Short mmCIF file of C-alpha atoms in Angstrom, two decimals:
data_model
loop_
_atom_site.label_atom_id
_atom_site.label_comp_id
_atom_site.label_asym_id
_atom_site.label_seq_id
_atom_site.Cartn_x
_atom_site.Cartn_y
_atom_site.Cartn_z
CA MET A 946 160.28 85.66 82.79
CA PHE A 947 159.03 82.28 83.99
CA PHE A 948 156.36 81.51 86.58
CA VAL A 949 155.86 78.14 88.27
CA ASN A 950 152.36 77.04 89.23
CA ARG A 951 152.72 74.52 92.05
CA SER A 952 149.05 73.48 91.86
CA PHE A 953 149.41 72.18 88.32
CA HIS A 954 153.19 71.60 88.33
CA GLN A 955 153.57 73.74 85.23
CA THR A 956 155.97 76.49 84.22
CA TYR A 957 154.61 79.54 82.40
CA ARG A 958 156.41 82.18 80.43
CA LEU A 959 155.10 85.66 81.31
CA THR A 960 155.23 88.49 78.80
CA PHE A 961 155.06 91.99 80.31
CA SER A 962 154.21 95.21 78.55
CA GLY A 963 157.58 96.72 79.45
CA ARG A 964 161.13 95.43 79.55
CA LEU A 965 162.99 94.04 82.57
CA VAL A 966 166.67 94.12 83.39
CA ASP A 967 168.50 91.05 82.13
CA SER A 968 168.35 88.32 84.74
CA GLU A 969 172.00 87.51 84.18
CA LEU A 970 172.87 90.73 85.95
CA GLU A 971 171.52 89.14 89.15
CA LYS A 972 169.28 92.07 90.01
CA HIS A 973 166.22 89.87 90.66
CA THR A 974 165.32 88.39 94.03
CA ALA A 975 162.94 85.64 95.07
CA LYS A 976 161.66 84.34 98.37
CA PHE A 977 158.92 82.10 99.69
CA ASP A 978 156.30 83.68 101.94
CA ALA A 979 154.95 80.93 104.19
CA ALA A 980 152.14 83.17 105.50
CA VAL A 981 150.49 83.40 102.08
CA GLY A 982 151.94 80.20 100.63
CA ALA A 983 153.47 81.88 97.58
CA PHE A 984 156.79 82.80 96.03
CA ILE A 985 157.46 86.53 95.81
CA ILE A 986 159.73 87.49 92.93
CA VAL A 987 161.07 91.02 92.61
CA CYS A 988 162.34 92.11 89.19
CA GLU A 989 164.01 95.37 88.25
CA LYS A 990 162.52 97.37 85.38
CA GLU A 991 164.78 98.43 82.57
CA THR A 992 163.13 101.86 82.68
CA PRO A 993 162.51 102.83 86.32
CA GLY A 994 159.03 104.21 86.96
CA GLN A 995 157.52 102.76 83.79
CA HIS A 996 153.91 101.58 84.22
CA PHE A 997 153.29 97.92 83.49
CA ALA A 998 149.62 97.57 82.54
CA ASN A 999 147.31 94.58 82.72
CA LEU A 1000 149.20 92.70 85.39
CA ASP A 1001 145.89 91.25 86.58
CA MET A 1002 144.96 90.02 83.10
CA LEU A 1003 146.76 86.70 83.41
CA THR A 1004 145.72 85.37 80.03
CA THR A 1005 147.29 88.41 78.39
CA LEU A 1006 150.51 87.88 80.34
CA LEU A 1007 150.62 84.26 79.27
CA ALA A 1008 150.02 85.00 75.58
CA PRO A 1009 153.29 85.51 73.71
CA HIS A 1010 153.66 88.31 71.20
CA GLY A 1011 152.82 87.22 67.70
CA ALA A 1012 150.05 84.81 68.73
CA THR A 1013 147.84 83.86 65.83
CA GLY A 1014 144.15 84.62 65.57
CA VAL A 1015 141.24 82.30 65.04
CA ASN A 1016 140.94 80.97 61.48
CA LYS A 1017 144.19 82.76 60.58
CA PRO A 1018 146.84 80.33 61.80
CA MET A 1019 149.56 81.55 59.49
CA ILE A 1020 149.17 85.29 60.15
CA GLU A 1021 151.35 86.93 62.78
CA VAL A 1022 149.93 89.76 64.88
CA VAL A 1023 152.06 92.87 64.44
CA GLY A 1024 149.62 95.49 65.82
CA ASP A 1025 150.97 98.35 67.88
CA GLU A 1026 150.86 98.23 71.63
CA LYS A 1027 150.63 101.10 74.07
CA ASP A 1028 151.35 100.49 77.74
CA GLY A 1029 150.74 96.82 77.16
CA GLU A 1030 147.15 97.37 76.01
CA LEU A 1031 146.40 96.10 72.54
CA LEU A 1032 144.65 98.70 70.45
CA ASP A 1033 141.19 97.78 69.24
CA GLU A 1034 141.01 96.59 65.68
CA GLN A 1035 140.91 99.66 63.43
CA ASP A 1036 140.52 101.68 66.69
CA GLU A 1037 137.19 103.13 65.53
CA ASP A 1038 134.31 104.51 67.55
CA PHE A 1039 130.94 102.85 67.11
CA ASP A 1040 127.60 104.55 66.88
CA TRP A 1041 125.68 101.98 68.89
CA MET A 1042 122.33 103.47 67.86
CA TYR A 1043 123.15 103.05 64.17
CA GLU A 1044 122.21 99.70 62.69
CA GLN A 1045 125.16 97.67 61.45
CA THR A 1046 125.13 95.09 58.68
CA LEU A 1047 125.95 91.43 59.12
CA PRO A 1048 128.87 90.05 57.10
CA GLU A 1049 127.79 87.99 54.14
CA GLU A 1050 128.07 84.25 54.55
CA ASN A 1051 129.75 82.11 51.94
CA ILE A 1052 127.50 79.05 52.19
CA VAL A 1053 129.36 77.11 49.53
CA THR A 1054 132.80 77.24 51.14
CA GLY A 1055 132.05 77.89 54.79
CA GLY A 1056 128.43 77.08 55.48
CA HIS A 1057 126.19 78.93 57.93
CA LYS A 1058 128.21 80.22 60.85
CA TYR A 1059 127.62 80.98 64.51
CA GLY A 1060 129.65 81.14 67.70
CA PHE A 1061 131.98 83.94 68.78
CA ALA A 1062 132.21 86.47 65.94
CA ASN A 1063 130.37 83.96 63.74
CA ASN A 1064 133.56 81.98 63.18
CA THR A 1065 132.25 78.43 63.75
CA THR A 1066 130.24 76.04 61.64
CA GLY A 1067 129.39 72.36 61.49
CA VAL A 1068 129.55 71.78 65.25
CA PHE A 1069 126.09 70.26 65.64
CA THR A 1070 126.24 68.11 62.55
CA ALA A 1071 127.79 65.39 64.67
CA LEU A 1072 126.18 66.49 67.98
CA GLN A 1073 122.46 66.27 67.29
CA ASN A 1074 121.79 64.52 70.60
CA GLU A 1075 123.29 67.41 72.57
CA LEU A 1076 121.54 70.08 70.50
CA LYS A 1077 118.16 69.99 72.26
CA GLY A 1078 119.70 70.24 75.69
CA VAL A 1079 121.79 73.28 74.78
CA VAL A 1080 119.90 75.60 72.43
CA ASP A 1081 116.40 76.35 71.18
CA VAL A 1082 117.30 76.64 67.51
CA SER A 1083 117.03 73.47 65.47
CA ASP A 1084 119.60 72.51 62.85
CA PRO A 1085 121.70 75.72 63.09
CA ASP A 1086 124.20 74.41 60.56
CA ASN A 1087 121.58 74.77 57.82
CA LYS A 1088 120.05 78.11 58.82
CA SER A 1089 121.31 81.59 58.15
CA ALA A 1090 121.51 84.30 60.82
CA SER A 1091 118.37 85.98 59.46
CA GLN A 1092 116.46 82.68 59.53
CA ARG A 1093 117.50 82.02 63.10
CA ARG A 1094 116.36 85.48 64.15
CA GLU A 1095 112.99 85.18 62.41
CA GLU A 1096 112.33 81.81 64.03
CA ARG A 1097 113.39 83.15 67.43
CA ILE A 1098 110.99 86.08 67.37
CA THR A 1099 108.14 83.88 66.14
CA HIS A 1100 108.81 81.40 68.91
CA GLU A 1101 108.86 84.13 71.60
CA LEU A 1102 105.54 85.58 70.46
CA ARG A 1103 103.95 82.14 70.33
CA VAL A 1104 104.97 80.84 73.75
CA PHE A 1105 104.29 84.04 75.71
CA ASP A 1106 101.97 83.13 78.60
CA GLU A 1107 99.47 85.90 79.36
CA ASP A 1108 98.23 84.27 82.55
CA HIS A 1109 101.73 83.89 83.98
CA TYR A 1110 102.61 87.48 83.14
CA LEU A 1111 99.41 88.85 84.70
CA ALA A 1112 99.90 86.73 87.80
CA ASP A 1113 103.31 88.33 88.37
CA TYR A 1114 101.86 91.71 87.40
CA PHE A 1115 99.26 91.69 90.18
CA GLU A 1116 101.02 89.52 92.76
CA VAL A 1117 104.06 91.72 93.18
CA ASP A 1118 105.49 90.41 96.45
CA THR A 1119 108.20 88.19 94.95
CA ALA A 1120 109.00 90.51 92.07
CA GLN A 1121 109.10 93.52 94.39
CA GLN A 1122 111.80 91.89 96.47
CA CYS A 1123 113.94 91.43 93.35
CA VAL A 1124 113.23 94.95 92.10
CA GLU A 1125 114.24 96.52 95.42
CA PHE A 1126 117.45 94.43 95.67
CA ILE A 1127 120.59 96.54 95.30
CA PRO A 1128 123.50 94.52 93.79
CA GLU A 1129 126.93 95.02 95.29
CA PHE A 1130 128.42 96.36 92.06
CA TYR A 1131 126.56 99.66 92.53
CA SER A 1132 128.72 100.46 95.56
CA ILE A 1133 132.16 100.06 93.91
CA THR A 1134 134.22 101.79 91.27
CA SER A 1135 136.17 100.21 88.43
CA ASP A 1136 139.40 100.50 90.46
CA GLU A 1137 137.82 98.56 93.32
CA VAL A 1138 136.94 95.50 91.26
CA GLU A 1139 138.93 92.53 92.51
CA LEU A 1140 139.26 89.15 90.85
CA SER A 1141 138.95 86.21 93.20
CA ASP A 1142 141.45 83.38 93.47
CA GLN A 1143 138.97 81.20 91.59
CA ASP A 1144 138.82 83.79 88.81
CA LYS A 1145 142.59 83.87 88.55
CA GLU A 1146 142.82 80.11 88.47
CA ASP A 1147 140.23 79.97 85.69
CA MET A 1148 142.16 82.60 83.73
CA MET A 1149 145.24 80.41 83.84
CA LYS A 1150 143.29 77.73 81.97
CA LEU A 1151 142.21 80.01 79.13
CA PRO A 1152 143.82 79.53 75.72
CA ARG A 1153 146.62 81.89 74.73
CA LYS A 1154 145.40 83.54 71.55
CA GLU A 1155 144.22 86.77 69.99
CA HIS A 1156 141.16 87.47 67.88
CA LEU A 1157 141.49 89.44 64.68
CA LEU A 1158 138.09 91.01 63.99
CA ASP A 1159 136.95 93.36 61.27
CA LYS A 1160 134.46 96.14 62.03
CA GLY A 1161 131.41 94.02 61.26
CA ALA A 1162 132.58 91.20 63.50
CA GLN A 1163 133.43 93.66 66.28
CA SER A 1164 129.89 95.02 66.25
CA ILE A 1165 128.44 91.51 66.52
CA VAL A 1166 130.75 90.67 69.43
CA TYR A 1167 130.04 93.86 71.41
CA LEU A 1168 126.27 93.58 71.01
CA GLY A 1169 126.37 89.89 71.83
CA LEU A 1170 128.26 90.79 74.99
CA VAL A 1171 125.39 93.08 76.08
CA ASP A 1172 122.92 90.27 75.46
CA ILE A 1173 124.93 87.77 77.54
CA LEU A 1174 125.52 90.25 80.38
CA TYR A 1175 121.79 90.99 80.56
CA SER A 1176 121.08 87.32 81.22
CA TRP A 1177 123.78 87.25 83.92
CA CYS A 1178 122.34 90.38 85.56
CA TYR A 1179 118.83 88.89 85.55
CA ASN A 1180 120.07 85.75 87.30
CA HIS A 1181 122.07 87.83 89.79
CA ARG A 1182 119.03 89.92 90.71
CA VAL A 1183 116.40 87.17 90.98
CA THR A 1184 118.73 85.04 93.13
CA LEU A 1185 119.59 88.12 95.23
CA GLY A 1186 123.26 87.56 94.49
CA GLU A 1187 123.20 83.90 95.58
CA ASN A 1188 123.43 81.60 92.56
CA CYS A 1189 121.30 78.47 92.45
CA VAL A 1190 121.01 75.27 90.43
CA GLU A 1191 118.90 77.13 87.85
CA SER A 1192 121.51 79.82 87.22
CA ALA A 1193 122.95 78.07 84.17
CA TRP A 1194 119.45 77.69 82.70
CA ASN A 1195 118.61 81.35 83.41
CA VAL A 1196 121.69 82.63 81.60
CA ALA A 1197 121.44 80.28 78.63
CA LYS A 1198 117.68 80.71 78.16
CA LEU A 1199 117.47 84.48 78.42
CA SER A 1200 120.34 85.13 76.04
CA SER A 1201 119.34 85.12 72.37
CA THR A 1202 123.01 84.77 71.50
CA LEU A 1203 123.41 81.57 73.50
CA SER A 1204 120.02 79.96 72.86
CA TRP A 1205 119.45 80.90 69.21
CA PHE A 1206 122.96 81.82 67.99
CA ASP A 1207 121.52 85.19 67.04
CA SER A 1208 123.72 88.02 65.78
CA PHE A 1209 122.57 91.55 66.53
CA THR A 1210 123.06 94.65 64.41
CA HIS A 1211 121.52 97.31 66.66
CA LEU A 1212 121.65 98.00 70.39
CA LYS A 1213 117.89 98.46 70.62
CA ASP A 1214 117.37 95.02 69.08
CA VAL A 1215 119.48 93.57 71.89
CA ALA A 1216 117.45 95.35 74.59
CA VAL A 1217 114.10 94.45 73.01
CA GLY A 1218 115.02 90.79 72.63
CA SER A 1219 116.40 90.55 76.16
CA VAL A 1220 113.38 92.20 77.78
CA ARG A 1221 110.90 90.14 75.77
CA ARG A 1222 112.62 86.90 76.77
CA SER A 1223 112.70 88.02 80.42
CA VAL A 1224 108.87 88.29 80.48
CA THR A 1225 108.38 85.07 78.50
CA PHE A 1226 110.59 82.30 79.89
CA PRO A 1227 111.87 82.64 83.48
CA LEU A 1228 109.96 82.04 86.70
CA ILE A 1229 109.54 85.72 87.60
CA ARG A 1230 108.12 87.77 84.70
CA ASN A 1231 107.77 91.39 85.64
CA TRP A 1232 108.20 94.52 83.55
CA LEU A 1233 109.77 96.62 86.32
CA LEU A 1234 112.23 93.83 87.04
CA SER A 1235 113.25 93.69 83.38
CA GLN A 1236 113.89 97.45 83.39
CA GLU A 1237 116.08 97.16 86.48
CA VAL A 1238 118.11 94.43 84.81
CA LEU A 1239 118.79 96.78 81.89
CA LYS A 1240 120.19 99.31 84.36
CA ASP A 1241 122.32 96.57 85.94
CA THR A 1242 123.76 95.67 82.54
CA ALA A 1243 124.77 99.27 81.88
CA GLN A 1244 126.38 99.45 85.32
CA ILE A 1245 128.45 96.31 84.69
CA LEU A 1246 129.72 97.73 81.39
CA SER A 1247 130.57 101.07 83.01
CA LEU A 1248 132.84 99.30 85.51
CA GLY A 1249 135.13 98.19 82.69
CA ARG A 1250 136.58 94.99 81.36
CA LYS A 1251 137.69 93.55 84.71
CA LYS A 1252 134.11 93.44 86.02
CA VAL A 1253 132.87 92.12 82.68
CA LEU A 1254 135.55 89.42 82.78
CA GLN A 1255 134.46 88.49 86.29
CA CYS A 1256 130.88 87.94 85.08
CA LEU A 1257 132.03 85.92 82.07
CA LEU A 1258 134.19 83.66 84.21
CA GLU A 1259 131.23 82.98 86.48
CA ILE A 1260 129.09 82.08 83.47
CA GLN A 1261 131.83 79.74 82.33
CA ARG A 1262 131.68 77.95 85.67
CA PHE A 1263 127.88 77.71 85.40
CA PHE A 1264 128.11 75.93 82.07
CA ASN A 1265 131.02 73.69 83.02
CA SER A 1266 128.90 72.21 85.80
CA SER A 1267 125.75 71.90 83.66
CA GLU A 1268 126.04 69.35 80.89
CA PRO A 1269 125.81 69.65 77.98
CA ARG A 1270 125.97 73.45 78.24
CA TYR A 1271 129.76 73.27 78.33
CA LEU A 1272 129.45 73.46 74.55
CA LEU A 1273 128.36 77.09 74.95
CA ASN A 1274 131.70 77.79 76.59
CA GLN A 1275 133.49 76.37 73.59
CA LEU A 1276 131.32 78.34 71.18
CA TYR A 1277 131.14 81.69 72.98
CA ILE A 1278 132.15 82.23 76.60
CA THR A 1279 135.79 81.09 76.53
CA ASP A 1280 136.54 83.29 73.54
CA TYR A 1281 134.78 86.20 75.21
CA CYS A 1282 136.96 85.71 78.30
CA VAL A 1283 140.10 85.90 76.18
CA TRP A 1284 138.91 88.75 73.97
CA ILE A 1285 137.65 91.04 76.75
CA GLN A 1286 141.11 91.24 78.34
CA ARG A 1287 142.43 93.17 75.35
CA ILE A 1288 139.54 95.59 74.99
CA LYS A 1289 139.74 99.22 75.95
CA ASP A 1290 137.52 100.33 78.81
CA ASN A 1291 136.38 103.42 76.90
CA LYS A 1292 134.58 101.21 74.37
CA LEU A 1293 132.65 99.50 77.16
CA ILE A 1294 131.88 102.81 78.86
CA SER A 1295 130.59 104.20 75.55
CA LEU A 1296 128.38 101.14 75.18
CA ALA A 1297 127.11 101.59 78.75
CA ASP A 1298 126.25 105.26 78.13
CA SER A 1299 124.26 104.37 75.02
CA LEU A 1300 122.40 101.65 76.90
CA LYS A 1301 121.48 104.09 79.70
CA LYS A 1302 119.99 106.50 77.17
CA LEU A 1303 117.97 103.77 75.48
CA LYS A 1304 114.27 103.67 76.36
CA ILE A 1305 112.26 100.49 75.81
CA SER A 1306 108.46 100.70 75.90
CA LYS A 1307 105.95 97.89 76.22
CA ASP A 1308 104.92 98.45 72.61
CA ASP A 1309 108.49 97.76 71.45
CA ILE A 1310 108.41 94.10 72.48
CA CYS A 1311 105.22 93.40 70.48
CA LEU A 1312 103.37 91.43 73.17
CA ASP A 1313 100.45 93.89 73.59
CA LEU A 1314 101.25 94.22 77.26
CA GLU A 1315 99.42 97.52 77.71
CA ASP A 1316 96.20 96.15 76.19
CA LEU A 1317 96.56 92.99 78.26
CA GLU A 1318 97.01 94.94 81.49
CA ALA A 1319 94.12 97.29 80.67
CA ALA A 1320 91.80 94.37 79.96
CA ALA A 1321 92.82 92.71 83.21
CA HIS A 1322 92.06 95.90 85.16
CA LEU A 1323 88.59 96.09 83.56
CA VAL A 1324 87.86 92.50 84.56
CA LEU A 1325 88.92 93.23 88.13
CA GLU A 1326 86.74 96.34 88.26
CA GLU A 1327 83.73 94.36 87.04
CA GLU A 1328 84.36 91.68 89.64
CA GLU A 1329 84.60 94.31 92.36
CA GLU A 1330 81.33 95.91 91.22
CA ASN A 1331 79.61 92.52 91.16
CA ALA A 1332 80.93 91.72 94.61
CA LEU A 1333 79.70 95.09 95.88
CA ALA A 1334 76.25 94.55 94.38
CA HIS A 1335 76.11 91.06 95.87
CA GLY A 1336 76.98 92.53 99.25
CA GLU A 1337 74.18 95.10 98.97
CA ASN A 1338 71.69 92.33 98.17
CA ILE A 1339 72.75 90.44 101.25
CA ASN A 1340 72.38 93.58 103.35
CA ASN A 1341 68.87 94.12 101.99
CA ILE A 1342 67.91 90.54 102.84
CA VAL A 1343 69.26 90.94 106.35
CA THR A 1344 67.32 94.19 106.74
CA ASP A 1345 64.11 92.49 105.56
CA PHE A 1346 64.59 89.67 108.03
CA ALA A 1347 65.17 92.16 110.82
CA GLY A 1348 61.71 93.67 110.14
CA LEU A 1349 59.88 90.37 110.54
CA THR A 1350 57.76 89.49 113.65
CA VAL A 1351 57.07 85.88 114.52
CA ILE A 1352 53.55 85.27 115.96
CA GLU A 1353 52.95 82.08 117.95
CA ASN A 1354 50.66 79.60 116.13
CA GLY A 1355 50.65 81.97 113.17
CA ALA A 1356 52.61 83.11 110.12
CA ALA A 1357 55.60 85.40 110.01
CA LEU A 1358 54.53 88.92 109.14
CA GLY A 1359 56.32 92.12 108.59
CA ALA A 1360 56.11 94.79 111.22
CA ASN A 1361 53.78 96.89 109.10
CA ASP A 1362 51.63 93.87 108.22
CA ASN A 1363 51.34 92.98 111.91
CA GLU A 1364 50.18 96.46 112.83
CA ASP A 1365 47.63 96.44 110.03
CA GLY A 1366 46.33 93.08 111.21
CA LEU A 1367 45.89 94.35 114.74
CA LYS A 1368 44.02 97.41 113.54
CA LYS A 1369 41.86 95.24 111.33
CA GLY A 1370 41.05 92.97 114.29
CA ALA A 1371 40.02 95.98 116.36
CA ALA A 1372 37.61 97.12 113.64
CA ILE A 1373 35.71 93.78 113.43
CA ASN A 1374 31.98 94.05 114.37
CA PRO A 1375 30.87 92.43 117.62
CA ARG A 1376 29.22 89.44 115.97
CA GLU A 1377 32.30 88.49 113.92
CA GLY A 1378 34.52 89.12 116.87
CA LEU A 1379 32.52 86.85 119.14
CA ALA A 1380 32.41 84.13 116.53
CA GLN A 1381 36.19 84.33 116.04
CA LEU A 1382 36.80 84.30 119.77
CA SER A 1383 34.51 81.28 120.12
CA ASP A 1384 36.34 79.36 117.42
CA SER A 1385 39.72 80.34 118.85
CA ASP A 1386 38.74 79.27 122.37
CA SER A 1387 37.31 75.97 121.14
CA SER A 1388 40.43 75.17 119.14
CA SER A 1389 42.69 76.18 121.96
CA SER A 1390 40.68 74.00 124.37
CA GLU A 1391 41.25 70.92 122.23
CA SER A 1392 44.99 71.52 121.75
CA ASP A 1393 46.11 72.65 125.15
CA SER A 1394 43.75 72.58 128.19
CA GLU A 1395 46.23 74.31 130.47
CA ASP A 1396 46.56 77.33 128.17
CA ASP A 1397 42.75 77.57 127.83
CA SER A 1398 42.27 77.48 131.55
CA ASP A 1399 44.79 80.31 131.95
CA GLU A 1400 43.06 82.41 129.29
CA ASP A 1401 39.57 81.74 130.78
CA SER A 1402 40.77 82.55 134.24
CA ASP A 1403 42.24 85.83 133.01
CA SER A 1404 39.10 86.79 131.04
CA SER A 1405 36.66 85.97 133.83
CA ASP A 1406 38.87 87.27 136.68
CA SER A 1407 37.04 84.72 138.92
CA SER A 1408 39.43 81.75 138.99
CA ASP A 1409 41.16 81.03 142.28
CA ASP A 1410 44.81 79.96 142.75
CA SER A 1411 43.67 76.82 144.61
CA SER A 1412 41.29 75.66 141.85
CA ASP A 1413 42.12 72.34 140.25
CA ASP A 1414 42.06 71.44 136.57
CA ASP A 1415 38.47 70.08 136.74
CA SER A 1416 37.03 73.42 137.93
CA ASP A 1417 38.96 75.16 135.13
CA ARG A 1418 37.34 72.85 132.58
CA ASP A 1419 33.88 73.51 134.06
CA GLY A 1420 34.54 77.22 133.89
CA SER A 1421 35.56 76.86 130.32
CA SER A 1422 32.35 74.99 129.44
CA SER A 1423 30.27 77.62 131.25
CA ASP A 1424 32.01 80.45 129.44
CA SER A 1425 31.50 78.66 126.15
CA SER A 1426 27.80 78.20 126.90
CA GLU A 1427 27.43 81.86 127.72
CA LEU A 1428 29.14 82.81 124.46
CA ASP A 1429 26.82 80.49 122.55
CA SER A 1430 23.83 81.97 124.32
CA ASP A 1431 24.96 85.47 123.44
CA ASP A 1432 25.47 84.36 119.88
CA ASP A 1433 21.92 82.95 119.71
CA THR A 1434 20.48 86.15 121.17
CA LEU A 1435 22.28 88.22 118.53
CA SER A 1436 21.02 85.89 115.81
CA GLU A 1437 17.39 86.30 116.95
CA SER A 1438 17.83 90.06 117.07
CA ASP A 1439 19.18 90.10 113.53
CA GLU A 1440 16.20 88.02 112.30
CA GLU A 1441 13.72 90.42 113.86
#
């Protein structure tokens, strides 16, 4: 059957999983629906009631039977089909918790490989200028998979920023918003996943091919898929479902597969690497957020290949609009978009179940997070104790100042000191008291005549309200003379 795409003025040959009645029998109808702007073609099935699978997987419909696989251009695909769904290579179940082994590389004939299913080599030999803007690994064409992994882990441990992590650990406002965000894919089932018009248009542009993978290559591809989906889920959560200009960077940077061309052999290695990179590189680095992203990844896988394809197509659009990351589409994402359409959902659901059961601790990522957090808490406790002690000192100073009494023309004394001074003054003998009073009156007379006159008038009780300042001074001189006379009398008495 043929399909005409008016947008691109192309004619496509569609291959269904079942057979249709011969068109020469004129049992097909076609009409144009102006309301939706599309042609509606009705075809009669050769076997009425037969289920035609994968009608929404456009790339599969466009791929003719017998398409050749990557690196095997002369081999025709003759695998069995069931309801239009291509059986997985060797149709074996994987134990995702069991560590797989990487295929051996033939360096002499093929060189060190990377890309989808490790089937590419020599790409960056002629693209050294684009290398730094795309990946973190240097010279991948001359490094084995084990070398790339070792360098990746060393780099992650070296660039981890303790201050940044602790800042997000204690200042939880931004991270908390991301943690509490509930993505829309938690509220749908696999049957409710719908591809957008943009998704369908992008699928039409995908190459028509199949991938022939042995068991070792399958394991690498499935585990790499988990790694890539984790980076997509992180971006989706931190942007609250609204992508931004940094989305391409988030996905490329967090994925070890895309940034270091790493090939995983164990599901736990994927989770550990993803979580460690999520607390090392992006803007928001929070342990609880990283754990939520793991749950999101498992949820995406549990929704089946259509939801996974939707995520991959979005990543493809990210990279196409972010030069030179389009190279990552050519190396990985485009092939993933083609491959995922022929994968059974039960494999993805099995992978999701294993990921849900997997527990990642802070010790697993080898960044000493627990010791770092404990040390930070101790520092905060010490600061709080010091602040409390400082506050008590201030309170004591305030209390001391509150107990002070200011005496005019004298020093500041404490309340107790003032009382003691008054008692001491009361216990002075008459001679010393008179001498002190005489000195005090004399000094006061020289400094302030008005104050002396008031004091003399109070002590003598003989001053009149109508007296002028001159009479006050005379009274003061008289009182002083009397005091001197009394002092002389006491002196003579003491001599006798």
